[in-house]
């Protein structure tokens, strides 16, 4: 087959292969369909070919960023996890994905990005720690306002007031959605039988962050934990398809050790910081000496230099 | 509504029977209402007819602003005002009228999922075609939307709405699509609905549910509304079981009540199915 496709996605943490929902969808689908992807786990979205993550770099069609388009492209390359589905099951897939996007995703976005406690303690902290300097000052806030605006537009409100009422409405829809998914899944291993499909990728991607990321304000998490079959389902997929990530120690505030296979800039970050500090100090010192704020006294043995030095000083004065 | 207020409203709702003067408000039918609003309004009307609840349809130019959530249609029942199909279904359920009680858990999950499919794909496609396609927006949507207002308010309101919808399309990732892809999405959605319906009379066999009302509302409106091109209607027409589904519901719930037809005739919509 052709050279493997390259996928750029957010780094993983908390026992997940990636912390971003769209990235998780694409990663899970690729595993289910057996697509050989060269995965670059990065923390700087500006380094991706399209400027956002996830991004699939193809040779023929440029780079694609939307998860649904990426899945369509993989299908065209004959990596199809939905091959065995009947027409009705295909229709059900479309319907349940719409249910997820309309009912569960707004609540997820609210919990991770808009709820003040969660955002400040967990989400912003994670992104600020992991995005390289100096973007870590800029991007988390920008992502926060983007998500807020997106939620407002999707709901069609004129103005969005983050608060208890909005949270209750969103949570109510989300609880209902999770209960419906649980009822549809029943005691099956995957939604359509024994092998996973694209619907499983979407459901997994939306539920796994709730399961793994410990949030201070965790109403959605509590509801998910009460639905045993969904919890089992997510853990199952993690163990089967992402065993290396699942084995990492979960818990927040991990400082990632640079792995040999990683493509991010962690090893150079410290060097860049030290170099830039040295440069700044050197520049300040040079300026100080140059303008005479700081005078360097030369000792007598350097007699020739001192006479030059005096002339220099006269020139400057 | 917050949860506490909703519980309170449900209790009050349950206490009173459905009044005779319940009213449904929508924008002006002849000159103002657009495809997406017309579809939503028809869905609610169909649902109420399926429940056997009488409702008067009142057309107001400022219906959108009267609505508590900013969306049409909304119903005024007793001293409560409820907008959009979802809350209206819950409201009628609190009054003791429900269509989906006979469904088991899996079927209810599927029903909700398919309703979201219609909202997610079909309604969004309708909005896209109305507001993001320049030709349709200039010829139809903007003139109709701002019809009751005089200059310069009509321009301001029309453009404001257009920008809002375009920003929404941007946020959900539809702005990169062209018209062909949107028609393709509509086709996919119709195919999914057609697969689910199969040869049954309604989506859940013998009894109609709110899903049937919603699908009928959208499909019938698409089939009977004249846009700048017929391609949208053609996409729906290619699924014969959906066409016969619409015919059946029209015959059962609308023709037997009124001879002249609920929909009347207007420049914008044709009076009955082709």
Coordinates of C-alpha atoms in Angstrom, one line a residue:
Chain A
X1 CA 0.0 0.0 0.0
X2 CA 1.0 3.6 -0.2
X3 CA 3.3 5.1 2.4
X4 CA 1.6 5.4 5.8
X5 CA -0.5 8.5 6.3
X6 CA 0.6 11.0 8.9
X7 CA -1.6 12.1 11.7
X8 CA -0.9 15.0 13.9
X9 CA -2.8 15.0 17.2
X10 CA -2.7 16.3 20.7
X11 CA -0.6 14.5 23.2
X12 CA -2.1 12.0 25.6
X13 CA -2.3 12.1 29.3
X14 CA -4.4 10.6 32.2
X15 CA -4.1 7.2 30.6
X16 CA -5.7 8.4 27.3
X17 CA -4.0 8.3 23.9
X18 CA -5.0 11.9 23.4
X19 CA -6.7 14.6 25.5
X20 CA -8.7 16.1 22.7
X21 CA -12.1 14.5 21.7
X22 CA -11.6 14.9 17.9
X23 CA -8.2 13.4 18.1
X24 CA -9.5 10.5 20.1
X25 CA -12.2 9.8 17.5
X26 CA -9.7 9.6 14.7
X27 CA -7.2 7.6 16.6
X28 CA -9.8 5.1 17.7
X29 CA -11.2 4.7 14.2
X30 CA -7.8 4.2 12.8
X31 CA -7.1 1.4 15.3
X32 CA -10.5 -0.2 14.6
X33 CA -10.0 -0.1 10.8
X34 CA -6.4 -1.2 11.0
X35 CA -5.1 1.8 9.2
X36 CA -1.4 2.2 9.5
X37 CA -0.9 5.8 10.6
X38 CA 2.3 7.5 11.6
X39 CA 1.1 9.4 14.6
X40 CA 2.8 12.6 15.7
X41 CA 1.7 13.5 19.2
X42 CA 2.5 17.2 19.5
X43 CA 1.5 20.0 21.8
X44 CA 1.8 22.9 19.5
X45 CA -1.2 23.2 17.1
X46 CA 0.7 25.7 15.0
X47 CA 3.0 23.0 13.9
X48 CA 0.3 20.9 12.3
X49 CA -0.2 21.2 8.5
X50 CA -3.6 22.9 8.9
X51 CA -3.0 24.9 12.0
X52 CA -5.5 22.9 14.1
X53 CA -5.4 19.4 15.6
X54 CA -6.2 16.7 14.6
X55 CA -4.7 16.9 11.1
X56 CA -4.2 14.2 8.6
X57 CA -1.5 14.7 6.0
X58 CA -2.2 13.0 2.8
X59 CA -0.1 13.0 -0.3
X60 CA -2.9 13.6 -2.8
X61 CA -5.4 15.8 -1.2
X62 CA -3.4 18.1 1.1
X63 CA -4.3 18.1 4.8
X64 CA -7.6 17.4 6.4
X65 CA -8.7 18.6 9.8
X66 CA -12.3 17.6 10.5
X67 CA -12.7 14.1 12.1
X68 CA -15.7 13.2 9.8
X69 CA -13.7 14.1 6.7
X70 CA -10.7 12.2 8.0
X71 CA -12.8 9.1 8.5
X72 CA -14.2 9.4 5.0
X73 CA -10.7 9.7 3.6
X74 CA -9.6 6.6 5.5
X75 CA -12.6 4.8 4.1
X76 CA -11.7 5.7 0.6
X77 CA -8.3 4.2 1.2
X78 CA -10.1 1.0 2.0
X79 CA -9.7 1.2 5.8
X80 CA -13.4 0.8 6.6
X81 CA -14.5 -0.3 10.0
X82 CA -18.1 -0.1 8.9
X83 CA -17.8 -2.7 6.2
X84 CA -19.9 -5.3 7.9
X85 CA -22.7 -3.1 8.9
X86 CA -26.1 -3.5 7.4
X87 CA -27.9 -0.5 5.9
X88 CA -30.1 0.0 8.9
X89 CA -27.0 -0.1 11.2
X90 CA -25.4 2.5 9.0
X91 CA -28.5 4.7 9.4
X92 CA -28.4 4.1 13.2
X93 CA -24.7 5.2 13.2
X94 CA -25.6 8.6 11.6
X95 CA -28.5 9.0 14.1
X96 CA -26.5 8.2 17.2
X97 CA -23.5 10.4 16.1
X98 CA -26.0 13.3 15.7
X99 CA -27.4 12.5 19.2
X100 CA -23.9 12.7 20.6
X101 CA -23.1 15.9 18.9
X102 CA -26.3 17.6 19.8
X103 CA -26.8 16.4 23.4
X104 CA -23.5 15.3 24.9
X105 CA -20.9 17.4 23.3
X106 CA -22.2 20.8 24.5
X107 CA -22.2 19.5 28.1
X108 CA -18.7 18.1 27.7
X109 CA -17.4 21.4 26.3
X110 CA -19.1 23.2 29.2
X111 CA -17.5 20.9 31.8
X112 CA -14.0 21.1 30.4
X113 CA -13.8 24.7 29.2
X114 CA -16.5 26.9 30.6
X115 CA -17.1 25.7 34.1
X116 CA -14.8 28.0 36.0
X117 CA -13.4 25.5 38.5
X118 CA -12.7 22.8 36.0
X119 CA -11.3 25.2 33.5
X120 CA -8.9 26.9 35.8
X121 CA -7.8 23.9 37.8
X122 CA -7.5 21.2 35.2
X123 CA -7.9 22.3 31.5
X124 CA -6.1 25.5 31.5
X125 CA -3.4 24.1 33.7
X126 CA -2.8 21.1 31.4
X127 CA -2.6 23.2 28.3
X128 CA -0.5 25.9 29.9
X129 CA 2.0 23.2 31.1
X130 CA 2.2 21.3 27.9
X131 CA 2.1 23.9 25.1
X132 CA 5.6 25.2 24.4
X133 CA 6.6 28.7 25.4
X134 CA 5.5 31.4 24.5
X135 CA 2.2 30.0 23.1
X136 CA 1.2 28.7 26.4
X137 CA 0.2 32.3 27.4
X138 CA -1.8 32.8 24.3
X139 CA -3.5 29.6 23.3
X140 CA -5.5 28.4 26.3
X141 CA -7.4 31.7 26.6
X142 CA -8.0 31.8 22.9
X143 CA -9.3 28.2 22.9
X144 CA -11.5 29.1 25.9
X145 CA -13.2 32.0 24.0
X146 CA -13.5 29.9 20.9
X147 CA -15.3 27.2 22.8
X148 CA -17.6 29.7 24.5
X149 CA -18.5 31.3 21.2
X150 CA -19.1 27.9 19.6
X151 CA -21.4 26.8 22.4
X152 CA -23.3 30.1 22.1
X153 CA -23.8 29.8 18.4
X154 CA -24.8 26.1 18.5
X155 CA -27.5 26.9 21.1
X156 CA -28.6 29.9 19.1
X157 CA -28.7 32.2 22.1
X158 CA -28.0 35.9 21.9
X159 CA -25.8 35.7 24.9
X160 CA -24.4 32.9 27.0
X161 CA -24.2 33.2 30.7
X162 CA -22.2 30.5 32.3
X163 CA -23.9 29.6 35.5
X164 CA -26.0 27.1 37.3
X165 CA -29.0 27.3 35.1
X166 CA -27.1 26.7 31.9
X167 CA -25.2 23.9 33.5
X168 CA -28.4 22.2 34.7
X169 CA -29.9 22.3 31.2
X170 CA -26.8 21.0 29.5
X171 CA -26.3 18.3 32.2
X172 CA -29.9 17.2 31.8
X173 CA -29.5 16.6 28.1
X174 CA -26.2 14.9 28.6
X175 CA -27.5 12.6 31.3
X176 CA -30.4 11.6 29.0
X177 CA -28.0 11.0 26.2
X178 CA -25.7 8.8 28.3
X179 CA -28.7 6.8 29.6
X180 CA -29.9 6.3 26.0
X181 CA -26.5 5.1 24.9
X182 CA -26.3 2.8 27.8
X183 CA -29.7 1.3 26.9
X184 CA -28.8 0.9 23.3
X185 CA -25.5 -0.7 24.1
X186 CA -27.1 -3.1 26.6
X187 CA -24.7 -6.0 27.4
X188 CA -23.1 -6.1 24.0
X189 CA -19.4 -5.7 23.5
X190 CA -19.7 -3.0 20.9
X191 CA -22.7 -1.2 19.5
X192 CA -23.1 -3.5 16.5
X193 CA -21.9 -6.9 17.6
X194 CA -18.5 -8.2 18.1
X195 CA -16.3 -5.8 16.1
X196 CA -16.1 -2.1 16.6
X197 CA -17.3 0.5 14.1
X198 CA -17.1 4.2 13.6
X199 CA -20.0 4.8 16.1
X200 CA -17.9 3.1 18.7
X201 CA -15.0 5.5 17.9
X202 CA -17.3 8.5 18.4
X203 CA -18.8 7.2 21.6
X204 CA -15.5 6.2 23.0
X205 CA -14.0 9.6 22.2
X206 CA -16.7 11.4 24.0
X207 CA -16.9 9.2 27.1
X208 CA -13.2 8.4 27.7
X209 CA -12.2 11.9 28.8
X210 CA -15.0 11.9 31.3
X211 CA -13.9 8.6 32.6
X212 CA -10.2 9.4 33.0
X213 CA -9.7 13.1 33.6
X214 CA -10.4 13.9 37.3
X215 CA -12.4 17.1 37.5
X216 CA -13.3 19.0 40.6
X217 CA -16.8 19.6 39.4
X218 CA -17.7 16.1 38.2
X219 CA -21.5 15.8 37.8
X220 CA -21.1 14.2 34.3
X221 CA -18.5 11.9 35.6
X222 CA -20.7 10.7 38.5
X223 CA -23.5 9.9 36.1
X224 CA -21.2 8.0 33.8
X225 CA -19.9 6.0 36.7
X226 CA -23.4 5.0 37.5
X227 CA -23.8 3.5 34.1
X228 CA -21.7 0.3 34.4
X229 CA -21.9 -1.0 30.9
X230 CA -20.6 2.3 29.4
X231 CA -17.7 2.4 31.9
X232 CA -16.8 -1.2 31.1
X233 CA -17.1 -0.5 27.4
X234 CA -14.6 2.4 27.6
X235 CA -12.1 0.5 29.7
X236 CA -12.4 -2.4 27.4
X237 CA -11.5 -0.3 24.3
X238 CA -8.6 1.3 26.1
X239 CA -7.2 -2.0 27.2
X240 CA -7.7 -3.7 23.8
X241 CA -6.6 -1.0 21.5
X242 CA -4.5 1.5 23.5
X243 CA -2.7 -0.7 26.0
X244 CA 0.5 1.3 26.1
X245 CA -1.4 4.5 27.0
X246 CA -3.6 2.8 29.5
X247 CA -0.6 1.6 31.4
X248 CA 0.7 5.1 32.0
X249 CA 0.1 6.3 35.6
X250 CA -3.0 8.4 35.6
X251 CA -3.2 11.6 37.6
X252 CA -2.9 15.2 36.9
X253 CA 0.2 17.3 36.8
X254 CA 2.5 14.8 35.1
X255 CA 5.6 16.2 33.7
X256 CA 6.2 14.1 30.6
X257 CA 9.6 12.6 30.2
X258 CA 10.9 13.0 26.7
X259 CA 10.5 9.6 25.0
X260 CA 12.8 8.7 22.2
X261 CA 10.0 8.4 19.7
X262 CA 8.4 11.7 20.6
X263 CA 8.4 14.5 18.1
X264 CA 7.7 17.4 20.3
X265 CA 10.2 20.0 21.5
X266 CA 10.6 19.0 25.1
X267 CA 14.4 18.3 25.0
X268 CA 15.1 21.7 23.5
X269 CA 12.8 23.8 25.6
X270 CA 15.3 24.0 28.5
X271 CA 18.2 24.8 26.2
X272 CA 16.2 27.5 24.5
X273 CA 15.2 29.0 27.7
X274 CA 18.8 29.1 29.1
X275 CA 20.1 30.5 25.8
X276 CA 17.6 33.2 25.7
X277 CA 18.3 34.2 29.3
X278 CA 22.0 34.3 28.7
X279 CA 21.5 36.4 25.6
X280 CA 19.4 38.8 27.5
X281 CA 21.9 39.1 30.3
X282 CA 24.8 39.5 27.9
X283 CA 22.9 42.2 25.9
X284 CA 22.2 44.1 29.1
X285 CA 25.7 43.9 30.3
X286 CA 27.1 44.9 26.9
X287 CA 24.8 47.9 26.8
X288 CA 25.8 48.9 30.3
X289 CA 29.5 48.7 29.6
X290 CA 29.1 50.4 26.2
X291 CA 27.3 53.4 27.6
X292 CA 29.6 53.7 30.6
X293 CA 27.0 52.9 33.3
X294 CA 29.4 50.2 34.4
X295 CA 33.1 50.8 34.2
X296 CA 35.5 47.9 34.1
X297 CA 38.7 48.7 35.9
X298 CA 41.7 47.3 34.3
X299 CA 44.7 46.3 36.5
X300 CA 48.1 48.0 36.0
X301 CA 49.9 45.0 34.3
X302 CA 47.8 45.8 31.2
X303 CA 49.4 49.2 30.8
X304 CA 48.9 49.4 27.0
X305 CA 45.3 48.6 27.2
X306 CA 44.6 51.2 29.9
X307 CA 45.9 54.0 27.7
X308 CA 43.7 52.7 24.9
X309 CA 40.9 52.6 27.4
X310 CA 41.3 56.2 28.4
X311 CA 41.2 57.2 24.8
X312 CA 38.1 55.2 24.3
X313 CA 36.5 56.9 27.2
X314 CA 37.4 60.3 25.9
X315 CA 35.9 59.4 22.6
X316 CA 32.7 58.5 24.1
X317 CA 32.4 61.5 26.4
Chain B
X1 CA -36.1 26.7 32.1
X2 CA -34.3 25.7 35.2
X3 CA -35.1 22.3 36.6
X4 CA -37.0 23.6 39.6
X5 CA -39.0 25.9 37.4
X6 CA -39.7 23.1 35.0
X7 CA -40.9 20.8 37.8
X8 CA -43.2 23.6 39.0
X9 CA -44.5 24.2 35.5
X10 CA -45.1 20.5 35.0
X11 CA -47.1 20.3 38.1
X12 CA -49.2 23.3 37.1
X13 CA -49.5 21.9 33.6
X14 CA -50.7 18.6 34.9
X15 CA -53.4 20.3 37.0
X16 CA -55.2 21.9 34.0
X17 CA -56.6 20.1 31.0
X18 CA -55.8 21.2 27.5
X19 CA -57.8 24.4 26.8
X20 CA -59.8 25.1 23.7
X21 CA -58.0 28.3 22.9
X22 CA -54.5 27.0 22.8
X23 CA -52.6 29.0 20.1
X24 CA -49.5 28.3 18.1
X25 CA -47.6 31.4 16.9
X26 CA -45.5 31.5 13.8
X27 CA -44.2 34.2 11.4
X28 CA -46.5 35.3 8.6
X29 CA -47.2 32.5 6.3
X30 CA -47.7 34.3 3.0
X31 CA -44.8 36.7 3.1
X32 CA -42.4 36.1 5.9
X33 CA -41.9 32.6 7.0
X34 CA -38.9 30.7 5.8
X35 CA -38.4 27.1 5.0
X36 CA -36.7 26.0 8.2
X37 CA -39.3 27.8 10.5
X38 CA -42.2 26.5 8.4
X39 CA -40.9 23.0 8.8
X40 CA -40.5 23.3 12.5
X41 CA -44.0 24.8 12.8
X42 CA -45.6 22.1 10.7
X43 CA -43.8 19.5 12.8
X44 CA -45.4 20.9 16.0
X45 CA -48.8 21.2 14.4
X46 CA -48.6 17.6 13.2
X47 CA -47.6 16.4 16.6
X48 CA -50.5 18.1 18.3
X49 CA -52.9 16.7 15.7
X50 CA -51.5 13.2 16.3
X51 CA -52.2 13.7 20.0
X52 CA -55.7 14.9 19.2
X53 CA -55.1 18.3 20.8
X54 CA -56.8 21.3 19.2
X55 CA -54.6 24.3 18.4
X56 CA -55.3 27.6 16.6
X57 CA -52.5 28.9 14.3
X58 CA -51.8 32.5 14.6
X59 CA -49.4 34.3 12.3
X60 CA -47.5 37.3 13.7
X61 CA -44.7 39.2 12.3
X62 CA -42.8 39.3 15.5
X63 CA -43.3 35.7 16.5
X64 CA -39.6 35.2 16.8
X65 CA -39.3 37.9 19.3
X66 CA -42.3 36.8 21.3
X67 CA -40.9 33.3 21.8
X68 CA -39.2 32.7 25.1
X69 CA -36.2 31.0 23.5
X70 CA -36.1 33.1 20.4
X71 CA -37.1 30.2 18.2
X72 CA -40.4 29.5 16.5
X73 CA -42.9 28.1 16.7
X74 CA -44.2 28.4 20.2
X75 CA -47.5 27.6 21.8
X76 CA -49.5 29.6 24.3
X77 CA -51.5 27.2 26.5
X78 CA -53.5 28.5 29.4
X79 CA -50.9 30.8 31.0
X80 CA -47.8 29.1 29.8
X81 CA -45.7 29.6 26.8
X82 CA -43.5 26.8 25.4
X83 CA -41.3 26.9 22.3
X84 CA -39.7 24.3 20.1
X85 CA -40.8 20.7 19.6
X86 CA -38.7 19.1 22.4
X87 CA -40.1 21.2 25.3
X88 CA -43.6 21.0 23.7
X89 CA -43.5 17.2 23.7
X90 CA -42.5 17.3 27.4
X91 CA -45.2 19.8 28.2
X92 CA -47.9 17.7 26.6
X93 CA -46.6 14.7 28.3
X94 CA -47.1 16.5 31.6
X95 CA -50.7 17.1 30.6
X96 CA -51.1 13.3 30.1
X97 CA -50.8 13.1 26.3
X98 CA -47.9 11.2 24.9
X99 CA -47.2 9.3 21.8
X100 CA -44.1 7.4 22.7
X101 CA -45.2 5.6 25.8
X102 CA -45.5 2.3 24.1
X103 CA -41.9 2.2 23.1
X104 CA -39.3 0.2 24.9
X105 CA -35.9 1.6 26.0
X106 CA -34.0 0.7 22.9
X107 CA -36.7 2.1 20.6
X108 CA -36.9 5.3 22.6
X109 CA -33.1 5.7 22.3
X110 CA -33.4 5.2 18.5
X111 CA -36.3 7.6 18.3
X112 CA -34.4 10.3 20.1
X113 CA -31.3 9.6 18.0
X114 CA -33.2 9.9 14.8
X115 CA -34.8 13.2 15.9
X116 CA -31.4 14.6 16.5
X117 CA -30.3 13.3 13.1
X118 CA -33.1 15.4 11.5
X119 CA -32.1 18.4 13.6
X120 CA -28.4 18.0 13.0
X121 CA -28.4 17.3 9.3
X122 CA -31.7 18.3 7.7
X123 CA -32.4 21.5 9.7
X124 CA -28.8 22.6 9.3
X125 CA -28.9 21.9 5.6
X126 CA -32.1 24.0 5.3
X127 CA -30.5 26.8 7.2
X128 CA -27.4 26.6 5.0
X129 CA -29.3 26.7 1.8
X130 CA -31.4 29.6 3.0
X131 CA -28.7 31.8 4.3
X132 CA -25.3 30.7 3.1
X133 CA -26.1 30.3 -0.5
X134 CA -25.8 33.8 -1.9
X135 CA -28.4 33.4 -4.6
X136 CA -31.1 32.0 -2.4
X137 CA -30.3 34.5 0.4
X138 CA -30.6 37.5 -1.9
X139 CA -33.6 36.3 -3.9
X140 CA -35.7 34.7 -1.1
X141 CA -34.4 34.7 2.4
X142 CA -33.5 38.3 3.1
X143 CA -36.6 39.8 1.3
X144 CA -38.9 37.5 3.1
X145 CA -37.3 37.7 6.5
X146 CA -37.5 41.4 6.6
X147 CA -40.8 41.8 4.8
X148 CA -42.8 43.4 7.6
X149 CA -40.3 46.0 8.4
X150 CA -39.5 49.3 6.7
X151 CA -36.2 50.7 5.5
X152 CA -33.6 50.7 7.0
X153 CA -34.6 48.2 9.7
X154 CA -35.3 45.5 7.1
X155 CA -31.7 45.6 5.9
X156 CA -30.3 45.6 9.3
X157 CA -32.3 42.7 10.6
X158 CA -31.8 40.6 7.5
X159 CA -28.1 41.0 7.5
X160 CA -27.8 40.5 11.2
X161 CA -29.6 37.1 10.9
X162 CA -27.5 36.1 7.9
X163 CA -24.3 36.9 9.7
X164 CA -25.4 35.0 12.8
X165 CA -26.3 31.9 10.8
X166 CA -23.1 32.1 8.8
X167 CA -21.1 32.3 12.1
X168 CA -22.9 29.3 13.3
X169 CA -22.1 27.3 10.2
X170 CA -18.5 28.3 10.7
X171 CA -18.6 27.1 14.3
X172 CA -19.9 23.7 13.4
X173 CA -17.6 23.3 10.4
X174 CA -20.2 23.6 7.6
X175 CA -18.8 26.8 6.1
X176 CA -16.2 24.8 4.2
X177 CA -19.0 22.9 2.4
X178 CA -20.4 23.8 -1.0
X179 CA -24.0 23.4 -2.1
X180 CA -23.3 20.1 -3.7
X181 CA -22.0 18.6 -0.5
X182 CA -24.9 19.9 1.4
X183 CA -27.3 18.3 -1.0
X184 CA -25.3 15.1 -0.6
X185 CA -25.7 15.3 3.2
X186 CA -29.5 15.8 2.7
X187 CA -29.5 12.7 0.5
X188 CA -27.6 10.7 3.2
X189 CA -30.0 11.8 5.8
X190 CA -33.0 10.9 3.7
X191 CA -31.4 7.5 3.0
X192 CA -30.9 6.8 6.7
X193 CA -34.6 7.8 7.3
X194 CA -35.7 5.7 4.4
X195 CA -33.7 2.7 5.7
X196 CA -35.2 3.1 9.2
X197 CA -38.8 3.5 7.9
X198 CA -38.5 0.5 5.5
X199 CA -42.0 -0.7 4.6
X200 CA -43.7 0.2 7.8
X201 CA -46.5 2.8 8.0
X202 CA -44.7 4.8 10.7
X203 CA -41.2 4.7 12.1
X204 CA -42.3 2.6 15.0
X205 CA -44.7 0.4 13.2
X206 CA -48.3 1.0 13.9
X207 CA -48.3 4.1 16.1
X208 CA -47.0 7.5 15.1
X209 CA -44.6 9.2 17.4
X210 CA -43.0 12.7 17.6
X211 CA -40.3 11.4 15.2
X212 CA -43.0 10.9 12.5
X213 CA -44.2 14.4 13.2
X214 CA -40.8 15.9 12.9
X215 CA -39.8 14.0 9.7
X216 CA -43.2 14.8 8.1
X217 CA -42.8 18.5 9.0
X218 CA -39.5 18.8 7.3
X219 CA -40.0 16.6 4.3
X220 CA -43.4 18.0 3.5
X221 CA -42.2 21.5 3.7
X222 CA -39.2 20.7 1.5
X223 CA -41.4 19.1 -1.1
X224 CA -44.0 21.9 -1.2
X225 CA -41.7 24.9 -1.0
X226 CA -40.4 26.7 -4.1
X227 CA -36.8 27.6 -3.8
X228 CA -34.4 28.9 -6.4
X229 CA -33.8 25.3 -7.6
X230 CA -35.7 22.1 -7.2
X231 CA -32.7 20.0 -6.3
X232 CA -33.5 19.7 -2.6
X233 CA -37.0 18.5 -3.4
X234 CA -35.6 16.1 -6.0
X235 CA -33.3 14.5 -3.4
X236 CA -36.3 13.8 -1.1
X237 CA -38.4 12.5 -4.0
X238 CA -35.9 9.9 -4.9
X239 CA -37.0 7.9 -1.8
X240 CA -40.4 6.6 -2.6
X241 CA -41.2 5.2 0.8
X242 CA -40.7 8.7 2.3
X243 CA -43.0 10.2 -0.3
X244 CA -45.8 7.7 0.5
X245 CA -45.1 8.3 4.2
X246 CA -45.8 12.1 3.7
X247 CA -48.9 11.3 1.6
X248 CA -50.2 9.0 4.3
X249 CA -49.8 11.5 7.1
X250 CA -51.2 14.3 5.1
X251 CA -54.3 12.2 4.3
X252 CA -54.7 11.0 7.8
X253 CA -54.2 14.1 9.8
X254 CA -54.8 17.1 7.6
X255 CA -57.2 16.3 4.8
X256 CA -60.0 14.8 6.9
X257 CA -60.2 17.9 9.1
X258 CA -60.2 20.7 6.6
X259 CA -61.2 20.5 3.0
X260 CA -59.4 23.6 1.9
X261 CA -56.2 22.4 3.3
X262 CA -54.2 23.6 6.3
X263 CA -51.5 25.0 4.1
X264 CA -53.5 27.2 1.9
X265 CA -51.7 28.4 -1.1
X266 CA -49.1 31.1 -1.4
X267 CA -46.5 32.3 -3.7
X268 CA -44.0 30.5 -1.6
X269 CA -45.6 27.1 -1.0
X270 CA -47.6 24.9 -3.2
X271 CA -50.8 23.6 -1.7
X272 CA -50.3 19.9 -1.8
X273 CA -47.8 17.3 -2.7
X274 CA -46.9 16.9 -6.3

